[in-house]
Short mmCIF file of C-alpha atoms in Angstrom, two decimals:
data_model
loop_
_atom_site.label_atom_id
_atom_site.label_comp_id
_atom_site.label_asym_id
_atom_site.label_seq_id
_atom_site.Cartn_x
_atom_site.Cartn_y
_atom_site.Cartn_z
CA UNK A 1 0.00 0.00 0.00
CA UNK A 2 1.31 3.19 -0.85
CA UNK A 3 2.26 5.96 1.72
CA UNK A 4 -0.28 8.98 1.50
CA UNK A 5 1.01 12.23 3.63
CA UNK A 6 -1.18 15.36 3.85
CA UNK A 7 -0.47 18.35 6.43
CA UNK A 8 -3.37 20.39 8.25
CA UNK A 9 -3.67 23.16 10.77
CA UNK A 10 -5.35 23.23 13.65
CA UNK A 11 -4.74 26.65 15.99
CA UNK A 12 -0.85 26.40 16.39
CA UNK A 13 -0.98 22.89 16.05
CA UNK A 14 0.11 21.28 12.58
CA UNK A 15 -1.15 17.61 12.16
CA UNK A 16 0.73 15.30 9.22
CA UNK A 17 -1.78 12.57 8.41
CA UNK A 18 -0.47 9.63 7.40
CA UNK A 19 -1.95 6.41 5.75
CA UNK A 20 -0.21 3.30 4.31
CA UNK A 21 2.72 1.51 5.21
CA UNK A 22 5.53 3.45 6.75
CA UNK A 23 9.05 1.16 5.53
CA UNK A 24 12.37 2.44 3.93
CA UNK A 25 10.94 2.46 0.57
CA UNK A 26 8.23 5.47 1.82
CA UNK A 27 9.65 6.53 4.86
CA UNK A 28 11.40 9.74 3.32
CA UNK A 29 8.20 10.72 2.20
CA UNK A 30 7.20 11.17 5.87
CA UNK A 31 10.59 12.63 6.48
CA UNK A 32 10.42 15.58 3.74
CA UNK A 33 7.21 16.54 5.53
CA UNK A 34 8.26 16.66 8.83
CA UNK A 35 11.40 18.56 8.16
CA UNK A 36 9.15 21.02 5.49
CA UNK A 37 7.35 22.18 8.36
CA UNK A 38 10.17 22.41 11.19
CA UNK A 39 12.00 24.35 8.60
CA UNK A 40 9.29 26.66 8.27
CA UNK A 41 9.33 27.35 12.22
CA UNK A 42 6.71 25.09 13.38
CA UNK A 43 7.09 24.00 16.80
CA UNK A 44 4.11 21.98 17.66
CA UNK A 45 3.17 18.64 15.13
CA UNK A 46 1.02 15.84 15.53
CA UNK A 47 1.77 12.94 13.88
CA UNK A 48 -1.44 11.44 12.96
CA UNK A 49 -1.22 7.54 12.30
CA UNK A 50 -4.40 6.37 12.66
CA UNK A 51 -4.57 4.99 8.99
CA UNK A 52 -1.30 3.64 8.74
CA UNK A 53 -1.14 -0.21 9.07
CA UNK A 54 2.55 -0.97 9.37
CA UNK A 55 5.56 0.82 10.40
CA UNK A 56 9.04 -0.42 9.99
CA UNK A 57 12.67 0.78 12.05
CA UNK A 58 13.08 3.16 9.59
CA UNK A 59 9.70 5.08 10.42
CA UNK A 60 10.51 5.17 14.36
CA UNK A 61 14.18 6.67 12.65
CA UNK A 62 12.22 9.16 11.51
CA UNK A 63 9.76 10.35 14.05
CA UNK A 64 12.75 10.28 16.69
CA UNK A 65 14.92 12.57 14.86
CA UNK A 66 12.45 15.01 14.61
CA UNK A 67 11.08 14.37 17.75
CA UNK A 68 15.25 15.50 19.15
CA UNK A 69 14.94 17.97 16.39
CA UNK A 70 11.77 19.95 17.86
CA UNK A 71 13.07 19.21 21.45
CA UNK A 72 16.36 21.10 21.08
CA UNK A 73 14.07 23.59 19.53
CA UNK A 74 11.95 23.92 22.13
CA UNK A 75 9.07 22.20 20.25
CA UNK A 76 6.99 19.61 20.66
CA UNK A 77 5.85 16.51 18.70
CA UNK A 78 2.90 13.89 19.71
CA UNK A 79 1.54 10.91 18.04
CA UNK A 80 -2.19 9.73 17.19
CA UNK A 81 -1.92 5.83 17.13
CA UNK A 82 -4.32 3.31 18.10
CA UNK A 83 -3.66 0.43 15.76
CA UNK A 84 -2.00 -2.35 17.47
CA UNK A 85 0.36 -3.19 15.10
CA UNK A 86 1.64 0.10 14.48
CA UNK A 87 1.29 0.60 18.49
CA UNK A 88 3.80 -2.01 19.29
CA UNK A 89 6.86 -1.44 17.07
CA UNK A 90 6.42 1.72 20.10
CA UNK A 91 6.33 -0.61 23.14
CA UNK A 92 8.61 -3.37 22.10
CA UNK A 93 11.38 -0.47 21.31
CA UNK A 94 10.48 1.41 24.48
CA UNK A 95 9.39 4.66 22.51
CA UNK A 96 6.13 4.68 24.07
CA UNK A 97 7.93 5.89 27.11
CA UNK A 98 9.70 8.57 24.76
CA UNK A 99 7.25 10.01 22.56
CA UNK A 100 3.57 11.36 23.89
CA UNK A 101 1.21 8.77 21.87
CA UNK A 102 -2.69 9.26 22.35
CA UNK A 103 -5.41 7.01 21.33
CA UNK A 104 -7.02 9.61 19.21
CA UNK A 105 -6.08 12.98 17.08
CA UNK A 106 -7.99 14.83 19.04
CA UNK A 107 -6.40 13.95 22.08
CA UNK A 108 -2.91 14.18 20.63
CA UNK A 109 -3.59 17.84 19.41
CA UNK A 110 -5.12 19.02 22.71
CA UNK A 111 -1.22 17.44 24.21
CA UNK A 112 0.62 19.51 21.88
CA UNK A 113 -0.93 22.45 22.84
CA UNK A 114 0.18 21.92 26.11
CA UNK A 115 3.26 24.08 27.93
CA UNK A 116 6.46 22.76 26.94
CA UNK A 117 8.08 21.78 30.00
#
């Protein structure tokens, strides 16, 4: 399945939604997004996986590095995931403990409008 990426806005919150398989053949498509928007100054993303059905290493590769790339920026990145295959390439690599995942977009927007601590 191909790898569909779209951005939207939602107050100072920019989502990336996502659908398909996330593996190294797509996975820079996903990349040239993210980095799109922290180049253009945005500081609080959502990474919305709700349609995406698998995700490989090289997709965690990617949402880590921008996840440390907002961070040292004083920015903020959280994920919308509630598929269970996509949700445990996150446990079994300990990321859930590293990256703000919600069950719902909704509820990973309203977390990245949060304070930065």
């Amino acid at each position: 399945m191909p790898i569909s990426v779209t951005t939207s806005t939602t107050g100072e919150v920019n989502i990336v939604h996502v659908s398909g398989e996330i593996d190294v053949t797509s996975a820079a498509v996903l990349r040239d997004a993210l980095e799109a928007l922290i180049a253009d100054g945005r500081r609080r993303l959502t990474l919305d996986l709700g349609e995406v059905t698998f995700m490989d290493s090289t997709g965690l590769g990617i949402v880590v590095g921008r996840l440390k790339k907002l961070t040292r920026h004083g920015g903020v990145l959280t994920v919308a995931a509630d598929h269970e295959r996509v949700l445990r390439v996150f446990t079994i690599t300990g990321l859930d403990q590293l990256i703000d995942i919600r069950p719902t977009l909704a509820a990973a927007v309203t977390a990245a409008k949060e304070p930065v601590a």
